[in-house]
Amino acid sequence: MLDLFSDEIPWSEPLAEGAVILRRQVRDDAETLLKVINEIALRNPFYHRITPGGHRMSVAMTHCGDFGWSSDAQGYHYTDRDVETGQKWPPMPECFRQLAADAASQAGFPHFNPDACLINRYEPGTKLTLHQDKDERDLRQPIVSVSLGLPAVFQFGGFERSDAAQRVLLEHGDVVVWGGPSRLRFHGILPLKFGVHPLAGAFRYNITFRRAR
């Protein structure tokens, strides 16, 4: 008989209408995904972007795909190359694209074809304040977010920053998908607690897939 509470069995956990956590979805593929992240970072190293207000983001970022996310004095936007180096972003690996499409389809969003992949690296103490993902052209397309490494507390709120937010623990291999009526909900990550993961060391990696254009 299957143990429905086993850590080895993926399952779906609803968050809100149009939002779901796919628990353990990519745990078996995690080692490969982390190796791919390292390969991308060799071409486009992790660095800390500066917000339009002049503050250094605590999260380190790299990108792959046709578009990457940039920040400057004019605000946040997508570009087809790294504004720091002038180089095109590394291409999105097919295993990443397939992962995103499969997770989106499982969550009720078929035919998702991301053209932007943001990879965030969290160290202990790093956080991501509540925000909306609204720089994409077609807000009918979902967001697919993959967690690897250390666990983190994910905040999933309402449509105003002041709305109460759920707090849920995301662990290694979990995938969150949100779109439709939940597409513009505020979300964030509480400060990461210290730990050491057997594959990721003292880090949490978050792979976020979007359709930017």
PDB file of C-alpha atoms in Angstrom:
ATOM      1  CA  MET A   1       0.000   0.000   0.000  1.00  0.00           C
ATOM      2  CA  LEU A   2       1.252   3.490  -0.846  1.00  0.00           C
ATOM      3  CA  ASP A   3       2.059   5.771   2.071  1.00  0.00           C
ATOM      4  CA  LEU A   4       0.333   9.040   1.114  1.00  0.00           C
ATOM      5  CA  PHE A   5       2.454  10.935   3.619  1.00  0.00           C
ATOM      6  CA  SER A   6       5.797   9.660   2.327  1.00  0.00           C
ATOM      7  CA  ASP A   7       8.333  12.343   1.387  1.00  0.00           C
ATOM      8  CA  GLU A   8       9.029  10.372  -1.785  1.00  0.00           C
ATOM      9  CA  ILE A   9       5.555  10.753  -3.314  1.00  0.00           C
ATOM     10  CA  PRO A  10       4.683  13.991  -5.155  1.00  0.00           C
ATOM     11  CA  TRP A  11       1.297  15.527  -4.433  1.00  0.00           C
ATOM     12  CA  SER A  12      -0.610  18.735  -5.178  1.00  0.00           C
ATOM     13  CA  GLU A  13      -1.434  21.261  -2.476  1.00  0.00           C
ATOM     14  CA  PRO A  14      -3.881  24.047  -3.444  1.00  0.00           C
ATOM     15  CA  LEU A  15      -2.969  27.598  -2.395  1.00  0.00           C
ATOM     16  CA  ALA A  16      -5.807  29.585  -3.963  1.00  0.00           C
ATOM     17  CA  GLU A  17      -7.880  29.560  -7.138  1.00  0.00           C
ATOM     18  CA  GLY A  18      -5.333  29.226  -9.940  1.00  0.00           C
ATOM     19  CA  ALA A  19      -2.436  28.544  -7.549  1.00  0.00           C
ATOM     20  CA  VAL A  20      -0.974  25.217  -6.433  1.00  0.00           C
ATOM     21  CA  ILE A  21       2.149  23.726  -4.867  1.00  0.00           C
ATOM     22  CA  LEU A  22       3.382  20.583  -6.597  1.00  0.00           C
ATOM     23  CA  ARG A  23       5.192  18.968  -3.703  1.00  0.00           C
ATOM     24  CA  ARG A  24       8.370  16.966  -4.465  1.00  0.00           C
ATOM     25  CA  GLN A  25       7.703  17.496  -8.168  1.00  0.00           C
ATOM     26  CA  VAL A  26      11.353  17.729  -9.258  1.00  0.00           C
ATOM     27  CA  ARG A  27      13.163  16.150  -6.318  1.00  0.00           C
ATOM     28  CA  ASP A  28      14.443  13.254  -8.430  1.00  0.00           C
ATOM     29  CA  ASP A  29      15.818  15.686 -11.043  1.00  0.00           C
ATOM     30  CA  ALA A  30      17.325  18.135  -8.560  1.00  0.00           C
ATOM     31  CA  GLU A  31      20.964  17.109  -8.923  1.00  0.00           C
ATOM     32  CA  THR A  32      20.793  17.577 -12.692  1.00  0.00           C
ATOM     33  CA  LEU A  33      19.006  20.913 -12.334  1.00  0.00           C
ATOM     34  CA  LEU A  34      21.670  22.200  -9.958  1.00  0.00           C
ATOM     35  CA  LYS A  35      24.405  21.186 -12.387  1.00  0.00           C
ATOM     36  CA  VAL A  36      22.612  23.077 -15.156  1.00  0.00           C
ATOM     37  CA  ILE A  37      22.362  26.151 -12.903  1.00  0.00           C
ATOM     38  CA  ASN A  38      26.124  26.006 -12.369  1.00  0.00           C
ATOM     39  CA  GLU A  39      26.687  25.814 -16.125  1.00  0.00           C
ATOM     40  CA  ILE A  40      24.467  28.858 -16.685  1.00  0.00           C
ATOM     41  CA  ALA A  41      26.276  30.769 -13.931  1.00  0.00           C
ATOM     42  CA  LEU A  42      29.619  30.138 -15.646  1.00  0.00           C
ATOM     43  CA  ARG A  43      28.292  32.092 -18.630  1.00  0.00           C
ATOM     44  CA  ASN A  44      26.271  34.665 -16.698  1.00  0.00           C
ATOM     45  CA  PRO A  45      27.544  34.872 -13.096  1.00  0.00           C
ATOM     46  CA  PHE A  46      25.279  35.526 -10.154  1.00  0.00           C
ATOM     47  CA  TYR A  47      25.253  39.130  -9.023  1.00  0.00           C
ATOM     48  CA  HIS A  48      23.146  41.474  -6.901  1.00  0.00           C
ATOM     49  CA  ARG A  49      21.048  43.923  -8.858  1.00  0.00           C
ATOM     50  CA  ILE A  50      20.410  47.475  -7.729  1.00  0.00           C
ATOM     51  CA  THR A  51      16.778  48.553  -7.292  1.00  0.00           C
ATOM     52  CA  PRO A  52      15.468  51.768  -8.922  1.00  0.00           C
ATOM     53  CA  GLY A  53      15.761  53.330  -5.456  1.00  0.00           C
ATOM     54  CA  GLY A  54      19.481  52.549  -5.329  1.00  0.00           C
ATOM     55  CA  HIS A  55      19.394  49.612  -2.909  1.00  0.00           C
ATOM     56  CA  ARG A  56      21.372  46.408  -3.418  1.00  0.00           C
ATOM     57  CA  MET A  57      19.087  43.376  -3.615  1.00  0.00           C
ATOM     58  CA  SER A  58      20.004  40.675  -1.109  1.00  0.00           C
ATOM     59  CA  VAL A  59      19.142  37.943  -3.625  1.00  0.00           C
ATOM     60  CA  ALA A  60      21.842  37.136  -6.198  1.00  0.00           C
ATOM     61  CA  MET A  61      20.510  36.480  -9.710  1.00  0.00           C
ATOM     62  CA  THR A  62      21.401  34.954 -13.046  1.00  0.00           C
ATOM     63  CA  HIS A  63      19.228  34.327 -16.104  1.00  0.00           C
ATOM     64  CA  CYS A  64      18.725  32.254 -19.208  1.00  0.00           C
ATOM     65  CA  GLY A  65      16.309  32.377 -22.113  1.00  0.00           C
ATOM     66  CA  ASP A  66      15.389  34.963 -24.716  1.00  0.00           C
ATOM     67  CA  PHE A  67      14.826  37.615 -22.067  1.00  0.00           C
ATOM     68  CA  GLY A  68      16.189  38.461 -18.635  1.00  0.00           C
ATOM     69  CA  TRP A  69      14.928  40.747 -15.911  1.00  0.00           C
ATOM     70  CA  SER A  70      16.772  44.022 -15.385  1.00  0.00           C
ATOM     71  CA  SER A  71      16.612  46.897 -12.944  1.00  0.00           C
ATOM     72  CA  ASP A  72      17.715  50.495 -13.430  1.00  0.00           C
ATOM     73  CA  ALA A  73      16.718  54.037 -12.483  1.00  0.00           C
ATOM     74  CA  GLN A  74      13.697  53.792 -14.817  1.00  0.00           C
ATOM     75  CA  GLY A  75      12.325  50.689 -13.106  1.00  0.00           C
ATOM     76  CA  TYR A  76      12.112  46.958 -13.768  1.00  0.00           C
ATOM     77  CA  HIS A  77      11.896  45.529 -17.277  1.00  0.00           C
ATOM     78  CA  TYR A  78      12.934  42.652 -19.519  1.00  0.00           C
ATOM     79  CA  THR A  79      15.879  42.891 -21.901  1.00  0.00           C
ATOM     80  CA  ASP A  80      17.300  40.541 -24.528  1.00  0.00           C
ATOM     81  CA  ARG A  81      20.823  40.865 -23.085  1.00  0.00           C
ATOM     82  CA  ASP A  82      22.568  41.507 -19.783  1.00  0.00           C
ATOM     83  CA  VAL A  83      22.833  45.279 -19.391  1.00  0.00           C
ATOM     84  CA  GLU A  84      25.927  44.785 -17.200  1.00  0.00           C
ATOM     85  CA  THR A  85      27.929  42.945 -19.869  1.00  0.00           C
ATOM     86  CA  GLY A  86      26.079  43.636 -23.109  1.00  0.00           C
ATOM     87  CA  GLN A  87      26.016  39.894 -23.767  1.00  0.00           C
ATOM     88  CA  LYS A  88      22.995  37.846 -24.777  1.00  0.00           C
ATOM     89  CA  TRP A  89      21.550  35.700 -22.017  1.00  0.00           C
ATOM     90  CA  PRO A  90      22.495  32.006 -22.121  1.00  0.00           C
ATOM     91  CA  PRO A  91      19.865  29.954 -23.966  1.00  0.00           C
ATOM     92  CA  MET A  92      17.260  28.189 -21.887  1.00  0.00           C
ATOM     93  CA  PRO A  93      18.076  24.470 -21.602  1.00  0.00           C
ATOM     94  CA  GLU A  94      15.408  22.191 -23.019  1.00  0.00           C
ATOM     95  CA  CYS A  95      15.133  20.346 -19.689  1.00  0.00           C
ATOM     96  CA  PHE A  96      14.182  23.653 -18.038  1.00  0.00           C
ATOM     97  CA  ARG A  97      11.589  24.481 -20.678  1.00  0.00           C
ATOM     98  CA  GLN A  98      10.026  21.014 -20.441  1.00  0.00           C
ATOM     99  CA  LEU A  99       9.953  21.159 -16.635  1.00  0.00           C
ATOM    100  CA  ALA A 100       8.078  24.466 -16.764  1.00  0.00           C
ATOM    101  CA  ALA A 101       5.610  23.289 -19.405  1.00  0.00           C
ATOM    102  CA  ASP A 102       4.870  20.052 -17.533  1.00  0.00           C
ATOM    103  CA  ALA A 103       4.322  21.807 -14.196  1.00  0.00           C
ATOM    104  CA  ALA A 104       2.100  24.484 -15.755  1.00  0.00           C
ATOM    105  CA  SER A 105       0.009  21.848 -17.542  1.00  0.00           C
ATOM    106  CA  GLN A 106      -0.382  19.860 -14.337  1.00  0.00           C
ATOM    107  CA  ALA A 107      -1.620  23.041 -12.622  1.00  0.00           C
ATOM    108  CA  GLY A 108      -4.197  23.709 -15.324  1.00  0.00           C
ATOM    109  CA  PHE A 109      -2.238  25.969 -17.685  1.00  0.00           C
ATOM    110  CA  PRO A 110      -1.524  23.976 -20.878  1.00  0.00           C
ATOM    111  CA  HIS A 111       0.755  25.163 -23.690  1.00  0.00           C
ATOM    112  CA  PHE A 112       2.965  27.306 -21.441  1.00  0.00           C
ATOM    113  CA  ASN A 113       6.168  28.161 -23.310  1.00  0.00           C
ATOM    114  CA  PRO A 114       8.446  30.361 -21.181  1.00  0.00           C
ATOM    115  CA  ASP A 115      10.914  32.746 -22.811  1.00  0.00           C
ATOM    116  CA  ALA A 116      12.514  34.017 -19.582  1.00  0.00           C
ATOM    117  CA  CYS A 117      14.071  32.143 -16.675  1.00  0.00           C
ATOM    118  CA  LEU A 118      15.234  33.947 -13.536  1.00  0.00           C
ATOM    119  CA  ILE A 119      17.462  32.030 -11.142  1.00  0.00           C
ATOM    120  CA  ASN A 120      17.718  33.439  -7.618  1.00  0.00           C
ATOM    121  CA  ARG A 121      20.337  32.352  -5.107  1.00  0.00           C
ATOM    122  CA  TYR A 122      19.517  32.860  -1.424  1.00  0.00           C
ATOM    123  CA  GLU A 123      22.018  32.822   1.427  1.00  0.00           C
ATOM    124  CA  PRO A 124      21.000  32.628   5.110  1.00  0.00           C
ATOM    125  CA  GLY A 125      19.344  35.929   6.013  1.00  0.00           C
ATOM    126  CA  THR A 126      18.361  36.675   2.414  1.00  0.00           C
ATOM    127  CA  LYS A 127      14.726  37.554   1.797  1.00  0.00           C
ATOM    128  CA  LEU A 128      12.427  38.749  -0.959  1.00  0.00           C
ATOM    129  CA  THR A 129       9.839  41.306   0.088  1.00  0.00           C
ATOM    130  CA  LEU A 130       6.215  41.041  -0.992  1.00  0.00           C
ATOM    131  CA  HIS A 131       5.837  42.009  -4.637  1.00  0.00           C
ATOM    132  CA  GLN A 132       3.797  41.325  -7.776  1.00  0.00           C
ATOM    133  CA  ASP A 133       5.149  39.891 -11.017  1.00  0.00           C
ATOM    134  CA  LYS A 134       3.596  42.361 -13.465  1.00  0.00           C
ATOM    135  CA  ASP A 135       6.346  43.307 -15.926  1.00  0.00           C
ATOM    136  CA  GLU A 136       5.317  40.555 -18.356  1.00  0.00           C
ATOM    137  CA  ARG A 137       3.344  41.497 -21.475  1.00  0.00           C
ATOM    138  CA  ASP A 138       0.682  38.758 -21.249  1.00  0.00           C
ATOM    139  CA  LEU A 139      -0.581  38.388 -17.697  1.00  0.00           C
ATOM    140  CA  ARG A 140      -2.718  35.436 -18.743  1.00  0.00           C
ATOM    141  CA  GLN A 141       0.464  33.339 -18.686  1.00  0.00           C
ATOM    142  CA  PRO A 142       1.308  31.664 -15.348  1.00  0.00           C
ATOM    143  CA  ILE A 143       4.425  31.823 -13.201  1.00  0.00           C
ATOM    144  CA  VAL A 144       6.278  28.563 -12.487  1.00  0.00           C
ATOM    145  CA  SER A 145       8.652  28.647  -9.502  1.00  0.00           C
ATOM    146  CA  VAL A 146      11.005  25.792  -8.548  1.00  0.00           C
ATOM    147  CA  SER A 147      12.657  25.447  -5.116  1.00  0.00           C
ATOM    148  CA  LEU A 148      16.003  23.681  -4.661  1.00  0.00           C
ATOM    149  CA  GLY A 149      18.274  23.425  -1.638  1.00  0.00           C
ATOM    150  CA  LEU A 150      17.463  24.886   1.768  1.00  0.00           C
ATOM    151  CA  PRO A 151      13.807  25.220   2.786  1.00  0.00           C
ATOM    152  CA  ALA A 152      12.178  28.647   2.824  1.00  0.00           C
ATOM    153  CA  VAL A 153       8.934  30.193   4.040  1.00  0.00           C
ATOM    154  CA  PHE A 154       6.903  31.423   1.064  1.00  0.00           C
ATOM    155  CA  GLN A 155       4.405  34.235   1.566  1.00  0.00           C
ATOM    156  CA  PHE A 156       1.393  34.224  -0.740  1.00  0.00           C
ATOM    157  CA  GLY A 157      -0.851  37.206  -0.196  1.00  0.00           C
ATOM    158  CA  GLY A 158      -3.688  39.090  -1.807  1.00  0.00           C
ATOM    159  CA  PHE A 159      -3.878  41.846  -4.388  1.00  0.00           C
ATOM    160  CA  GLU A 160      -2.723  44.636  -2.089  1.00  0.00           C
ATOM    161  CA  ARG A 161       0.590  44.615  -0.277  1.00  0.00           C
ATOM    162  CA  SER A 162      -1.227  45.113   3.019  1.00  0.00           C
ATOM    163  CA  ASP A 163      -3.442  42.030   2.578  1.00  0.00           C
ATOM    164  CA  ALA A 164      -2.855  39.092   4.901  1.00  0.00           C
ATOM    165  CA  ALA A 165      -0.507  36.485   3.420  1.00  0.00           C
ATOM    166  CA  GLN A 166      -0.378  32.720   3.808  1.00  0.00           C
ATOM    167  CA  ARG A 167       2.942  31.347   4.989  1.00  0.00           C
ATOM    168  CA  VAL A 168       3.910  27.947   3.642  1.00  0.00           C
ATOM    169  CA  LEU A 169       7.176  26.043   3.831  1.00  0.00           C
ATOM    170  CA  LEU A 170       8.760  25.269   0.459  1.00  0.00           C
ATOM    171  CA  GLU A 171      11.245  22.422   0.426  1.00  0.00           C
ATOM    172  CA  HIS A 172      13.755  20.935  -1.974  1.00  0.00           C
ATOM    173  CA  GLY A 173      12.002  19.830  -5.158  1.00  0.00           C
ATOM    174  CA  ASP A 174       8.733  21.730  -4.630  1.00  0.00           C
ATOM    175  CA  VAL A 175       7.213  23.674  -7.537  1.00  0.00           C
ATOM    176  CA  VAL A 176       4.685  26.502  -7.161  1.00  0.00           C
ATOM    177  CA  VAL A 177       2.488  27.521 -10.087  1.00  0.00           C
ATOM    178  CA  TRP A 178       0.127  30.471 -10.047  1.00  0.00           C
ATOM    179  CA  GLY A 179      -1.891  32.180 -12.764  1.00  0.00           C
ATOM    180  CA  GLY A 180      -5.445  33.038 -13.780  1.00  0.00           C
ATOM    181  CA  PRO A 181      -7.266  34.736 -10.903  1.00  0.00           C
ATOM    182  CA  SER A 182      -4.157  34.491  -8.700  1.00  0.00           C
ATOM    183  CA  ARG A 183      -1.663  35.812 -11.251  1.00  0.00           C
ATOM    184  CA  LEU A 184      -1.184  39.213  -9.591  1.00  0.00           C
ATOM    185  CA  ARG A 185      -1.136  38.123  -5.978  1.00  0.00           C
ATOM    186  CA  PHE A 186       1.671  39.555  -3.865  1.00  0.00           C
ATOM    187  CA  HIS A 187       4.279  37.006  -2.818  1.00  0.00           C
ATOM    188  CA  GLY A 188       7.707  36.857  -1.204  1.00  0.00           C
ATOM    189  CA  ILE A 189      10.207  34.861   0.859  1.00  0.00           C
ATOM    190  CA  LEU A 190      10.937  35.360   4.564  1.00  0.00           C
ATOM    191  CA  PRO A 191      14.613  35.559   5.638  1.00  0.00           C
ATOM    192  CA  LEU A 192      16.289  32.243   4.896  1.00  0.00           C
ATOM    193  CA  LYS A 193      17.363  30.278   7.959  1.00  0.00           C
ATOM    194  CA  PHE A 194      20.878  28.905   8.253  1.00  0.00           C
ATOM    195  CA  GLY A 195      21.429  25.337   7.155  1.00  0.00           C
ATOM    196  CA  VAL A 196      23.460  23.072   4.897  1.00  0.00           C
ATOM    197  CA  HIS A 197      21.796  21.064   2.144  1.00  0.00           C
ATOM    198  CA  PRO A 198      23.545  17.912   0.859  1.00  0.00           C
ATOM    199  CA  LEU A 199      23.302  19.060  -2.771  1.00  0.00           C
ATOM    200  CA  ALA A 200      23.064  22.849  -2.570  1.00  0.00           C
ATOM    201  CA  GLY A 201      25.225  23.588   0.456  1.00  0.00           C
ATOM    202  CA  ALA A 202      24.307  26.766   2.368  1.00  0.00           C
ATOM    203  CA  PHE A 203      22.018  28.049  -0.387  1.00  0.00           C
ATOM    204  CA  ARG A 204      18.482  27.989  -1.691  1.00  0.00           C
ATOM    205  CA  TYR A 205      18.017  28.244  -5.438  1.00  0.00           C
ATOM    206  CA  ASN A 206      14.775  29.382  -7.010  1.00  0.00           C
ATOM    207  CA  ILE A 207      14.173  28.894 -10.740  1.00  0.00           C
ATOM    208  CA  THR A 208      11.319  31.082 -11.955  1.00  0.00           C
ATOM    209  CA  PHE A 209       9.836  30.679 -15.439  1.00  0.00           C
ATOM    210  CA  ARG A 210       7.824  33.405 -17.157  1.00  0.00           C
ATOM    211  CA  ARG A 211       6.481  34.400 -20.537  1.00  0.00           C
ATOM    212  CA  ALA A 212       7.885  37.919 -20.856  1.00  0.00           C
ATOM    213  CA  ARG A 213       6.917  38.758 -24.446  1.00  0.00           C
TER     214      ARG A 213
END
